[in-house]
Short mmCIF file of C-alpha atoms in Angstrom, two decimals:
data_model
loop_
_atom_site.label_atom_id
_atom_site.label_comp_id
_atom_site.label_asym_id
_atom_site.label_seq_id
_atom_site.Cartn_x
_atom_site.Cartn_y
_atom_site.Cartn_z
CA UNK A 131 -7.16 -8.92 -10.17
CA UNK A 132 -6.49 -5.32 -10.96
CA UNK A 133 -5.27 -2.84 -8.40
CA UNK A 134 -6.55 0.61 -8.21
CA UNK A 135 -4.26 3.15 -6.36
CA UNK A 136 -5.34 6.40 -5.02
CA UNK A 137 -2.26 8.72 -5.47
CA UNK A 138 -3.59 11.89 -6.08
CA UNK A 139 -4.00 13.59 -2.68
CA UNK A 140 -1.87 16.55 -1.28
CA UNK A 141 -0.66 14.48 1.72
CA UNK A 142 -0.53 17.57 3.64
CA UNK A 143 0.83 15.80 6.95
CA UNK A 144 3.88 14.76 5.05
CA UNK A 145 4.83 17.74 3.64
CA UNK A 146 8.02 19.29 4.99
CA UNK A 147 7.84 22.77 3.25
CA UNK A 148 10.70 21.96 0.83
CA UNK A 149 9.21 19.36 -1.59
CA UNK A 150 6.27 19.11 -3.66
CA UNK A 151 6.15 15.29 -3.91
CA UNK A 152 2.85 13.64 -3.57
CA UNK A 153 2.80 11.37 -0.43
CA UNK A 154 3.18 8.04 -2.46
CA UNK A 155 6.52 9.32 -3.92
CA UNK A 156 8.26 9.89 -0.82
CA UNK A 157 11.13 7.36 -0.74
CA UNK A 158 11.72 4.43 1.61
CA UNK A 159 15.27 3.23 0.60
CA UNK A 160 15.92 3.92 -3.14
CA UNK A 161 12.23 3.49 -4.12
CA UNK A 162 9.20 5.59 -3.35
CA UNK A 163 6.26 4.36 -1.22
CA UNK A 164 4.10 3.61 -4.17
CA UNK A 165 6.78 1.12 -5.60
CA UNK A 166 6.72 -0.86 -2.35
CA UNK A 167 2.97 -1.02 -2.39
CA UNK A 168 3.09 -2.06 -5.97
CA UNK A 169 5.94 -4.63 -5.50
CA UNK A 170 3.74 -6.22 -2.61
CA UNK A 171 0.91 -6.77 -4.81
CA UNK A 172 3.04 -8.02 -7.70
CA UNK A 173 4.49 -10.55 -5.36
CA UNK A 174 1.29 -12.20 -5.09
CA UNK A 175 0.61 -12.05 -8.80
CA UNK A 176 -1.42 -8.86 -9.30
CA UNK A 177 0.37 -6.88 -11.75
CA UNK A 178 -2.21 -4.91 -13.41
CA UNK A 179 -2.25 -1.36 -11.86
CA UNK A 180 -4.51 1.65 -12.34
CA UNK A 181 -2.85 4.92 -10.85
CA UNK A 182 -5.63 7.46 -9.89
CA UNK A 183 -3.53 10.62 -10.35
CA UNK A 184 -4.14 14.07 -9.12
CA UNK A 185 -1.64 16.50 -7.28
CA UNK A 186 1.88 15.92 -8.31
CA UNK A 187 0.90 13.52 -11.03
CA UNK A 188 4.01 14.59 -13.22
CA UNK A 189 6.32 13.14 -10.43
CA UNK A 190 4.65 9.74 -10.72
CA UNK A 191 4.58 9.77 -14.51
CA UNK A 192 8.25 10.72 -14.88
CA UNK A 193 9.26 8.35 -12.35
CA UNK A 194 7.93 5.45 -14.17
CA UNK A 195 8.62 6.83 -17.72
CA UNK A 196 12.51 6.96 -16.66
CA UNK A 197 12.39 4.03 -14.41
CA UNK A 198 15.93 2.77 -13.42
CA UNK A 199 15.97 -1.07 -12.86
CA UNK A 200 19.48 -0.81 -11.56
CA UNK A 201 18.35 0.97 -8.34
CA UNK A 202 16.75 -2.20 -6.86
CA UNK A 203 18.19 -5.17 -8.94
CA UNK A 204 21.78 -6.43 -9.21
CA UNK A 205 23.38 -6.10 -12.64
CA UNK A 206 26.46 -6.71 -14.71
CA UNK A 207 28.16 -3.93 -16.71
CA UNK A 208 29.75 -5.75 -19.80
CA UNK A 209 31.50 -3.65 -22.36
CA UNK A 210 29.39 -0.68 -21.49
CA UNK A 211 26.15 -2.70 -21.64
CA UNK A 212 23.79 -3.39 -18.65
CA UNK A 213 22.81 -6.92 -18.12
CA UNK A 214 20.09 -7.03 -15.40
CA UNK A 215 20.25 -9.91 -12.93
CA UNK A 216 16.64 -9.31 -12.23
CA UNK A 217 13.76 -7.09 -13.05
CA UNK A 218 10.86 -5.42 -11.10
CA UNK A 219 8.34 -3.99 -13.55
CA UNK A 220 8.83 -5.53 -16.95
CA UNK A 221 5.65 -7.69 -16.62
CA UNK A 222 3.62 -4.83 -15.11
CA UNK A 223 0.84 -3.08 -16.80
CA UNK A 224 0.17 0.51 -15.61
CA UNK A 225 -2.52 2.70 -16.62
CA UNK A 226 -2.11 6.39 -15.74
CA UNK A 227 -5.49 8.33 -15.09
CA UNK A 228 -5.76 11.92 -13.98
CA UNK A 229 -8.76 11.66 -11.59
CA UNK A 230 -8.82 15.46 -10.53
CA UNK A 231 -6.83 17.48 -8.12
CA UNK A 232 -9.37 17.86 -5.40
CA UNK A 233 -11.49 14.74 -5.94
CA UNK A 234 -12.36 12.72 -2.84
CA UNK A 235 -11.53 8.98 -3.02
CA UNK A 236 -14.67 7.83 -3.97
CA UNK A 237 -14.88 10.19 -6.95
CA UNK A 238 -11.32 9.03 -8.02
CA UNK A 239 -12.67 5.39 -8.22
CA UNK A 240 -15.79 6.51 -9.89
CA UNK A 241 -13.62 8.08 -12.66
CA UNK A 242 -11.84 4.82 -13.45
CA UNK A 243 -15.02 2.61 -13.48
CA UNK A 244 -14.52 1.73 -17.14
CA UNK A 245 -11.22 0.12 -16.36
CA UNK A 246 -12.56 -2.20 -13.65
CA UNK A 247 -16.24 -2.56 -14.28
CA UNK A 248 -15.89 -6.04 -15.99
CA UNK A 249 -13.55 -7.54 -13.28
CA UNK A 250 -14.96 -10.04 -10.72
CA UNK A 251 -13.17 -8.45 -8.02
CA UNK A 252 -10.48 -5.64 -7.72
CA UNK A 253 -8.05 -4.30 -5.21
CA UNK A 254 -7.96 -0.70 -4.02
CA UNK A 255 -5.24 1.05 -1.97
CA UNK A 256 -4.27 4.32 -0.71
CA UNK A 257 -0.54 3.81 -1.84
CA UNK A 258 1.01 4.78 1.51
CA UNK A 259 0.67 1.82 3.78
CA UNK A 260 3.10 -1.04 4.03
CA UNK A 261 2.12 -4.53 5.37
CA UNK A 262 3.05 -8.23 5.62
CA UNK A 263 -0.41 -9.21 5.55
CA UNK A 264 -1.19 -12.59 3.57
CA UNK A 265 -3.04 -11.08 0.44
CA UNK A 266 -3.82 -14.53 -0.99
CA UNK A 267 -5.82 -15.37 2.10
CA UNK A 268 -7.57 -11.84 1.96
CA UNK A 269 -8.43 -12.64 -1.56
CA UNK A 270 -9.78 -16.06 -0.58
CA UNK A 271 -11.83 -14.86 2.15
CA UNK A 272 -13.49 -12.15 0.00
CA UNK A 273 -14.32 -14.57 -2.72
CA UNK A 274 -16.20 -16.71 -0.37
CA UNK A 275 -18.45 -13.92 0.71
CA UNK A 276 -21.43 -12.06 -1.08
CA UNK A 277 -19.98 -8.75 0.16
CA UNK A 278 -19.72 -5.72 -2.04
CA UNK A 279 -16.38 -4.74 -0.40
CA UNK A 280 -13.85 -5.89 1.96
CA UNK A 281 -11.20 -4.09 4.02
CA UNK A 282 -8.23 -5.04 5.94
CA UNK A 283 -8.68 -4.31 9.66
CA UNK A 284 -5.85 -3.59 11.95
CA UNK A 285 -5.63 -2.69 15.65
CA UNK A 286 -5.38 1.09 16.57
CA UNK A 287 -1.95 2.27 16.28
CA UNK A 288 -2.13 5.23 18.81
CA UNK A 289 0.12 4.85 21.90
CA UNK A 290 -2.25 6.69 24.15
CA UNK A 291 -3.77 4.71 27.18
CA UNK A 292 -7.48 4.45 27.62
CA UNK A 293 -9.02 4.93 31.09
CA UNK A 294 -12.33 3.83 32.50
CA UNK A 295 -13.59 6.10 35.25
CA UNK A 296 -16.71 5.63 37.51
CA UNK A 297 -19.24 8.44 38.41
CA UNK A 298 -17.04 9.49 41.63
CA UNK A 299 -13.97 10.02 39.46
CA UNK A 300 -12.23 6.91 40.57
CA UNK A 301 -9.92 5.32 37.92
CA UNK A 302 -11.12 1.69 37.37
CA UNK A 303 -8.73 0.55 34.63
CA UNK A 304 -6.07 1.58 32.16
CA UNK A 305 -5.63 -0.26 28.88
CA UNK A 306 -4.01 0.54 25.44
CA UNK A 307 -5.97 0.81 22.47
CA UNK A 308 -4.48 -2.16 21.05
CA UNK A 309 -5.99 -4.35 24.04
CA UNK A 310 -9.49 -2.89 23.24
CA UNK A 311 -11.96 -4.89 20.98
CA UNK A 312 -11.71 -2.13 18.25
CA UNK A 313 -10.23 -2.00 14.83
CA UNK A 314 -9.30 0.54 12.33
CA UNK A 315 -9.26 0.58 8.42
CA UNK A 316 -6.05 -0.64 7.30
CA UNK A 317 -6.24 0.73 3.57
CA UNK A 318 -6.09 -2.56 1.73
CA UNK A 319 -9.29 -2.93 0.26
CA UNK A 320 -11.27 -5.19 -2.24
CA UNK A 321 -14.47 -4.35 -4.13
CA UNK A 322 -16.87 -6.04 -6.54
CA UNK A 323 -18.10 -3.81 -9.39
CA UNK A 324 -21.48 -3.47 -7.47
CA UNK A 325 -19.61 -0.76 -5.52
CA UNK A 326 -20.25 1.67 -8.42
CA UNK A 327 -23.97 1.58 -7.57
CA UNK A 328 -23.27 3.15 -4.35
CA UNK A 329 -20.72 5.84 -5.43
CA UNK A 330 -22.38 9.18 -5.91
CA UNK A 331 -20.58 12.09 -7.63
CA UNK A 332 -17.94 13.59 -5.38
CA UNK A 333 -18.62 10.93 -2.58
CA UNK A 334 -16.14 9.63 -0.02
CA UNK A 335 -15.54 6.00 -0.45
CA UNK A 336 -15.60 4.85 3.12
CA UNK A 337 -18.07 7.14 4.67
CA UNK A 338 -20.65 7.60 1.88
CA UNK A 339 -20.27 4.02 0.33
CA UNK A 340 -18.54 1.66 2.49
CA UNK A 341 -20.33 2.61 5.69
CA UNK A 342 -23.80 2.34 4.52
CA UNK A 343 -23.00 -1.00 2.97
CA UNK A 344 -21.67 -2.33 6.32
CA UNK A 345 -24.86 -1.27 8.10
CA UNK A 346 -26.50 -3.50 5.62
CA UNK A 347 -24.02 -6.42 6.08
CA UNK A 348 -22.45 -6.03 2.63
CA UNK A 349 -19.03 -5.32 3.87
CA UNK A 350 -16.41 -7.88 5.29
CA UNK A 351 -13.27 -7.36 7.23
CA UNK A 352 -9.82 -9.42 7.25
CA UNK A 353 -8.36 -9.00 10.64
CA UNK A 354 -4.64 -8.54 10.68
CA UNK A 355 -2.44 -8.36 13.79
CA UNK A 356 1.00 -8.62 11.95
CA UNK A 357 3.24 -5.70 10.53
CA UNK A 358 1.30 -2.68 9.36
CA UNK A 359 2.78 0.82 9.07
CA UNK A 360 1.09 3.91 7.55
CA UNK A 361 3.22 6.88 6.17
CA UNK A 362 0.77 9.67 7.02
CA UNK A 363 3.38 11.79 8.79
CA UNK A 364 7.01 12.66 8.43
CA UNK A 365 7.75 10.60 11.66
CA UNK A 366 6.19 7.52 10.24
CA UNK A 367 8.06 7.86 6.94
CA UNK A 368 11.08 8.22 8.86
CA UNK A 369 10.38 5.12 10.88
CA UNK A 370 9.91 3.11 7.68
CA UNK A 371 13.23 4.50 6.34
CA UNK A 372 14.98 3.39 9.56
CA UNK A 373 13.42 -0.08 9.31
CA UNK A 374 14.64 -0.30 5.66
CA UNK A 375 18.25 0.76 6.39
CA UNK A 376 18.44 -1.84 9.37
CA UNK A 377 17.44 -4.55 7.14
CA UNK A 378 14.16 -5.16 9.09
CA UNK A 379 11.70 -4.92 6.19
CA UNK A 380 8.93 -7.19 6.93
CA UNK A 381 6.76 -5.78 4.02
CA UNK A 382 9.22 -6.77 1.59
CA UNK A 383 7.94 -10.33 1.18
CA UNK A 384 9.48 -10.64 -2.13
CA UNK A 385 12.97 -10.48 -0.49
CA UNK A 386 12.26 -13.83 1.39
CA UNK A 387 10.70 -15.42 -1.57
CA UNK A 388 13.67 -14.43 -3.87
CA UNK A 389 16.00 -15.80 -1.22
CA UNK A 390 14.24 -19.16 -1.05
CA UNK A 391 14.50 -19.53 -4.85
CA UNK A 392 17.94 -18.28 -5.62
CA UNK A 393 21.02 -18.91 -3.52
CA UNK A 394 23.30 -16.56 -5.30
CA UNK A 395 20.71 -13.58 -4.74
CA UNK A 396 20.62 -14.81 -1.12
CA UNK A 397 24.31 -14.18 -0.81
CA UNK A 398 24.28 -10.88 -2.59
CA UNK A 399 21.28 -9.58 -0.36
CA UNK A 400 23.36 -10.76 2.82
CA UNK A 401 26.32 -9.03 1.68
CA UNK A 402 24.29 -5.73 1.02
CA UNK A 403 22.71 -6.02 4.48
CA UNK A 404 26.04 -6.54 6.16
CA UNK A 405 27.37 -3.52 4.41
CA UNK A 406 24.68 -1.41 5.53
CA UNK A 407 25.33 -2.46 9.05
CA UNK A 408 29.04 -1.85 8.86
CA UNK A 409 28.25 1.68 7.46
#
């Protein structure tokens, strides 16, 4: 399945006043957010990407045009030549499409229709949320429906408490949002090409297309209570960085997979983690 990534927004909540990086290019460890999202999809075998570019497109293009495999792969330097012990993107196919500076998400998707219209199904993602969700199960669930689209639903992330108050002002209960039977859009989407029949020019993907489809019973949801972390703000990005540096990286499913497959790589990874902990 192809993967459409929306990576052209301004990301105003992530702006620190010093950098003009688009949100998906903010780093977590040595790699940007967008790489972590793409690596997640590649782990499940989905390696054909369509990047919907806009603001800061040159940062994303330059990053991949000058990609340095040694930043996230072990290597041997032999007589001045680099011999990689692994590779991230050599089998990836990445299509770069400028979809407008101010285009809403629905319009960005509409502008890459020609690249996915022949797919049975395709992924879509905002390129700024990390998760450990079982993508293979999400695909299996969607394939078994006649829905036009599917989103990953997650519990609300707010720490605020909700209160139930009677007519006399008496407080009857206090609960967290996570305890309530409500879910929010987790940003991991799948669609059939039929979605393009519901995308008007300059429309919003969720409000203008997915919501009407949901009212018709043509949207499904995969509920996930595991790890899910957005990076909409500097605070959230910093939380991901802290998790990365601590070695607690539940979204990096490929690390455990590679560990299971290669004892040498497992030992090297453990040395790296120990080194970070001593530092």
